[in-house]
JSON list of C-alpha atoms in Angstrom, two decimals:
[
{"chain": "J", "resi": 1, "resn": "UNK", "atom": "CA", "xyz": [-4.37, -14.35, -5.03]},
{"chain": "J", "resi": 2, "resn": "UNK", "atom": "CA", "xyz": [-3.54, -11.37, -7.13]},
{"chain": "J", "resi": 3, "resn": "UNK", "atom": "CA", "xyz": [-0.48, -9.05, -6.04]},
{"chain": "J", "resi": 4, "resn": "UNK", "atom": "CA", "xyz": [1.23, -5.96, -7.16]},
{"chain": "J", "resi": 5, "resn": "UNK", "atom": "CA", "xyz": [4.65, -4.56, -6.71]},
{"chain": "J", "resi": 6, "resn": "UNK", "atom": "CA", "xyz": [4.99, -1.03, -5.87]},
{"chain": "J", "resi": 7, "resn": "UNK", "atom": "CA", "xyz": [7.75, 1.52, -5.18]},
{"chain": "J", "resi": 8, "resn": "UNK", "atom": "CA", "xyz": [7.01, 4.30, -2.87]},
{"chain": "J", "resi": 9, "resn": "UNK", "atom": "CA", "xyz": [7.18, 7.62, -4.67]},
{"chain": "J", "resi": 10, "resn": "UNK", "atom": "CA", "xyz": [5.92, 10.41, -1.64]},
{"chain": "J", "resi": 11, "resn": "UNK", "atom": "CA", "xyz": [9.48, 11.94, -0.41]},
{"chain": "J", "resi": 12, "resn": "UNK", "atom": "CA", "xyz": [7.99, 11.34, 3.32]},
{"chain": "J", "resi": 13, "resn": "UNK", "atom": "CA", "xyz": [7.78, 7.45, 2.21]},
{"chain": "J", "resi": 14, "resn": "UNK", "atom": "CA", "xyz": [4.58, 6.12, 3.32]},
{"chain": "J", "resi": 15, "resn": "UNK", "atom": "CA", "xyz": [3.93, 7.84, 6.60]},
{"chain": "J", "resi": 16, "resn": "UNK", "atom": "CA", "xyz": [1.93, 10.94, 7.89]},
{"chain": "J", "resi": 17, "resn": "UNK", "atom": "CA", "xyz": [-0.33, 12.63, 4.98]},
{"chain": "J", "resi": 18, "resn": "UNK", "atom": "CA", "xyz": [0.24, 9.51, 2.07]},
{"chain": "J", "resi": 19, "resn": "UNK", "atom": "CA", "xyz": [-0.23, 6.87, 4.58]},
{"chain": "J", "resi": 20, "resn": "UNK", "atom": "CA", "xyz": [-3.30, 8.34, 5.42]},
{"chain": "J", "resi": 21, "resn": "UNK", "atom": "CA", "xyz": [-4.16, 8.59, 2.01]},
{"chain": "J", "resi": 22, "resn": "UNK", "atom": "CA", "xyz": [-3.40, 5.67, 1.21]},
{"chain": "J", "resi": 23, "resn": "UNK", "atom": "CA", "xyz": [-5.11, 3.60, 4.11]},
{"chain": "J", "resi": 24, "resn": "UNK", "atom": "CA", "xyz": [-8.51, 5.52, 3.61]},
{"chain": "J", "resi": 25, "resn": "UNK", "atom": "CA", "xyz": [-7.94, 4.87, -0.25]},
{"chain": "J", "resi": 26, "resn": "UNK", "atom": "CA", "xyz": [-7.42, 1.21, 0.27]},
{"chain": "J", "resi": 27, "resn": "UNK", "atom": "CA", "xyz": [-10.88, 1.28, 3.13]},
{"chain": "J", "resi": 28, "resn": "UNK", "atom": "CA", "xyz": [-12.98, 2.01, 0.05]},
{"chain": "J", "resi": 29, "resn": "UNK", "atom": "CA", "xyz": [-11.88, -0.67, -2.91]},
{"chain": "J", "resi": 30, "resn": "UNK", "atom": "CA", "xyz": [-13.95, -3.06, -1.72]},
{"chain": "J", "resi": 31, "resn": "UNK", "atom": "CA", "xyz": [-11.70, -5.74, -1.00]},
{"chain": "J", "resi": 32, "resn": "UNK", "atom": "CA", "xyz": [-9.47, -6.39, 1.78]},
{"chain": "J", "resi": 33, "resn": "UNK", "atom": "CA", "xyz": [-6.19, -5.34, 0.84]},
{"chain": "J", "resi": 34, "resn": "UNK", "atom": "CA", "xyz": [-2.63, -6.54, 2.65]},
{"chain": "J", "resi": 35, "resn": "UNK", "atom": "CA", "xyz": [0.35, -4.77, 1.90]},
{"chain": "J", "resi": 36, "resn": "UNK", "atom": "CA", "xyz": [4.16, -6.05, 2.87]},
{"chain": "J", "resi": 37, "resn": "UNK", "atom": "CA", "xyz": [7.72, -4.67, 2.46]},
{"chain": "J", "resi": 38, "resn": "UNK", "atom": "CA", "xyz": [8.99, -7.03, -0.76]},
{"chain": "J", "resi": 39, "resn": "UNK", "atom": "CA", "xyz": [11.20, -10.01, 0.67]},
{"chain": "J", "resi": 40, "resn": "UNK", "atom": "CA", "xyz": [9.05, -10.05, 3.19]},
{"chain": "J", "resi": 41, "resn": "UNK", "atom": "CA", "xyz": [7.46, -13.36, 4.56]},
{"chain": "J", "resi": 42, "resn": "UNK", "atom": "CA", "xyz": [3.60, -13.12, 3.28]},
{"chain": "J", "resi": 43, "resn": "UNK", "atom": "CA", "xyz": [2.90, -14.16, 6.87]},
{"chain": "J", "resi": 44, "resn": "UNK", "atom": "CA", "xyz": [4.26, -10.59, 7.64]},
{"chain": "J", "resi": 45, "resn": "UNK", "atom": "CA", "xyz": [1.92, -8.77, 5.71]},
{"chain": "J", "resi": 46, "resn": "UNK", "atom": "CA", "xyz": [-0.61, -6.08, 7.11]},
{"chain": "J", "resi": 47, "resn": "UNK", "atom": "CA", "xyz": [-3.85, -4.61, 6.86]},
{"chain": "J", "resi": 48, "resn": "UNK", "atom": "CA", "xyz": [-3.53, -1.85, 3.95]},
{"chain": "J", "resi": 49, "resn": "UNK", "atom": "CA", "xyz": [-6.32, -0.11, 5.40]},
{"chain": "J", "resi": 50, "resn": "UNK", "atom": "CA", "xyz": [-4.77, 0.16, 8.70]},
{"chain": "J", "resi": 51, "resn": "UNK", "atom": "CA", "xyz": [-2.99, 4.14, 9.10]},
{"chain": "J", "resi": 52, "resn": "UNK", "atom": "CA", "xyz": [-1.00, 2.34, 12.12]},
{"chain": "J", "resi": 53, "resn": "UNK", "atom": "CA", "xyz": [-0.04, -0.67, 10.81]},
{"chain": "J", "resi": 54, "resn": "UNK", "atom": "CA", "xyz": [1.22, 1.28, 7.61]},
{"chain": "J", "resi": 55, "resn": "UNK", "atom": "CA", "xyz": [3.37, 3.65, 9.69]},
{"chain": "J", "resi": 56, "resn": "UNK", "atom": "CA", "xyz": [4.71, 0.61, 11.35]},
{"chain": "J", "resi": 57, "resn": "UNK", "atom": "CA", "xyz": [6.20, -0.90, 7.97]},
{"chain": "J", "resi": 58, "resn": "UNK", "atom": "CA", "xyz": [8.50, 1.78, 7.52]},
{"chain": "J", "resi": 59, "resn": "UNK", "atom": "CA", "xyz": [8.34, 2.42, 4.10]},
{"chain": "J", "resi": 60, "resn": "UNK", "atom": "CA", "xyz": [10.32, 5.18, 2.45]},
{"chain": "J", "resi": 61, "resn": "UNK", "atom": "CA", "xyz": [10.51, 6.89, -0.37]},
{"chain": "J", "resi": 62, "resn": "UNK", "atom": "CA", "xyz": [11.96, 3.72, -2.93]},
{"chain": "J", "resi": 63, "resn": "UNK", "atom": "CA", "xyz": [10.73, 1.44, -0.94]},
{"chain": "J", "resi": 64, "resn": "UNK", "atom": "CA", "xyz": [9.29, -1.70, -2.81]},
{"chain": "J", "resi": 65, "resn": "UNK", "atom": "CA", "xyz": [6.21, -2.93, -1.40]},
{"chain": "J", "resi": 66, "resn": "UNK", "atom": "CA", "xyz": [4.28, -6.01, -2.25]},
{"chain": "J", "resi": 67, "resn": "UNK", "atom": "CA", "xyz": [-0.09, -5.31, -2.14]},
{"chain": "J", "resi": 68, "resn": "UNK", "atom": "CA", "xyz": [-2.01, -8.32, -2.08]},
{"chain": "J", "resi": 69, "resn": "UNK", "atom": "CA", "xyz": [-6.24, -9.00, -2.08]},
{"chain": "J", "resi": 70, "resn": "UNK", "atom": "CA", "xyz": [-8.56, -11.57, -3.11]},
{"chain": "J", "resi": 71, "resn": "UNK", "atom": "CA", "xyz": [-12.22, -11.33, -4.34]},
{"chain": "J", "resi": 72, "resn": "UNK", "atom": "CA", "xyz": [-14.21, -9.27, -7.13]},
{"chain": "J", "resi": 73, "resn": "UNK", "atom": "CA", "xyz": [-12.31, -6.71, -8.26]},
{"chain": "J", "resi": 74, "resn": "UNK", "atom": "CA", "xyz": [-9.02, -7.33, -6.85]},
{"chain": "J", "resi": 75, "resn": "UNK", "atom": "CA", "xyz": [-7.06, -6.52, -9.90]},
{"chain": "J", "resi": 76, "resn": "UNK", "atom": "CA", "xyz": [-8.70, -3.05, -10.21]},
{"chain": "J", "resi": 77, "resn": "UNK", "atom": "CA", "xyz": [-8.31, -2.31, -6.80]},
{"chain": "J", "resi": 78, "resn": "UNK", "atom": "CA", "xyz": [-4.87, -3.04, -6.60]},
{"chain": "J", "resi": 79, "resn": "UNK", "atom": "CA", "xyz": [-3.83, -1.15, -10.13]},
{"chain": "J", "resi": 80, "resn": "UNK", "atom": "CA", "xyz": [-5.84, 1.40, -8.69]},
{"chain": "J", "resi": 81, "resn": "UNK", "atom": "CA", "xyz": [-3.49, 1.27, -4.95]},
{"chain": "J", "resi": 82, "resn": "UNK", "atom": "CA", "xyz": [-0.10, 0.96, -7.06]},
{"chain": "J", "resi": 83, "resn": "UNK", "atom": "CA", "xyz": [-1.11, 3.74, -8.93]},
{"chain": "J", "resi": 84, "resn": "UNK", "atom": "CA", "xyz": [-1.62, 6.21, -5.84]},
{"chain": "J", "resi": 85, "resn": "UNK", "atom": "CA", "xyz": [1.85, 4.55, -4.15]},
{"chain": "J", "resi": 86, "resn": "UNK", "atom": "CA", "xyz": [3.34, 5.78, -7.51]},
{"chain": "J", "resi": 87, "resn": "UNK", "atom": "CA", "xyz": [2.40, 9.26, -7.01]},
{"chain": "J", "resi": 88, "resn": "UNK", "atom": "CA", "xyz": [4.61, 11.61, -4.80]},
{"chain": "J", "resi": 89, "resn": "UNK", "atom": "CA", "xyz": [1.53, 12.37, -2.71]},
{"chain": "J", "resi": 90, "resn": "UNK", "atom": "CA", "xyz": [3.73, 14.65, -0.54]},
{"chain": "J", "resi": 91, "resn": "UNK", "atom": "CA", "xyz": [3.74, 17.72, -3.50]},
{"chain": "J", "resi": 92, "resn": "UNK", "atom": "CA", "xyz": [-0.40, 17.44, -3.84]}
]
């Protein structure tokens, strides 16, 4: 199963405004998408499309995360995902 490691960029972490960008981002890829805090149990992951279950991670700004997804076009999706948890999506 293909995974990425991300750090939270957005200066909120990943709640309010880049969570929800983020969850509606990773509704449309296509593929189901878990994401996880890194060190986390993979049993522990959670929807990525979820807004709740992202605010319930608690992810802040430096955070690592781990994204993981399976099917066609997994890779892309995820670079795509990393990409936007990159981005300080709090000064858009």
């Amino acid at each position: 199963m293909p995974e990425r490691i991300a750090t939270i960029a957005s200066r909120s972490g990943l709640h309010a405004r880049p969570a929800a960008l983020f969850a509606d981002a990773a509704g449309n890829v296509g593929v189901e998408v878990t994401i996880a805090m890194q060190g986390d149990p993979e049993d522990d992951a959670l929807d990525a499309a979820s807004i709740l279950w992202l605010l319930t991670l608690g992810a802040a700004k430096g955070g690592v995360v781990v994204l993981r997804a399976e099917g066609d076009g997994a890779d892309a999706a995820l670079d795509s995902l990393v990409k936007l948890l990159e981005t300080d999506l709090d000064a858009e």
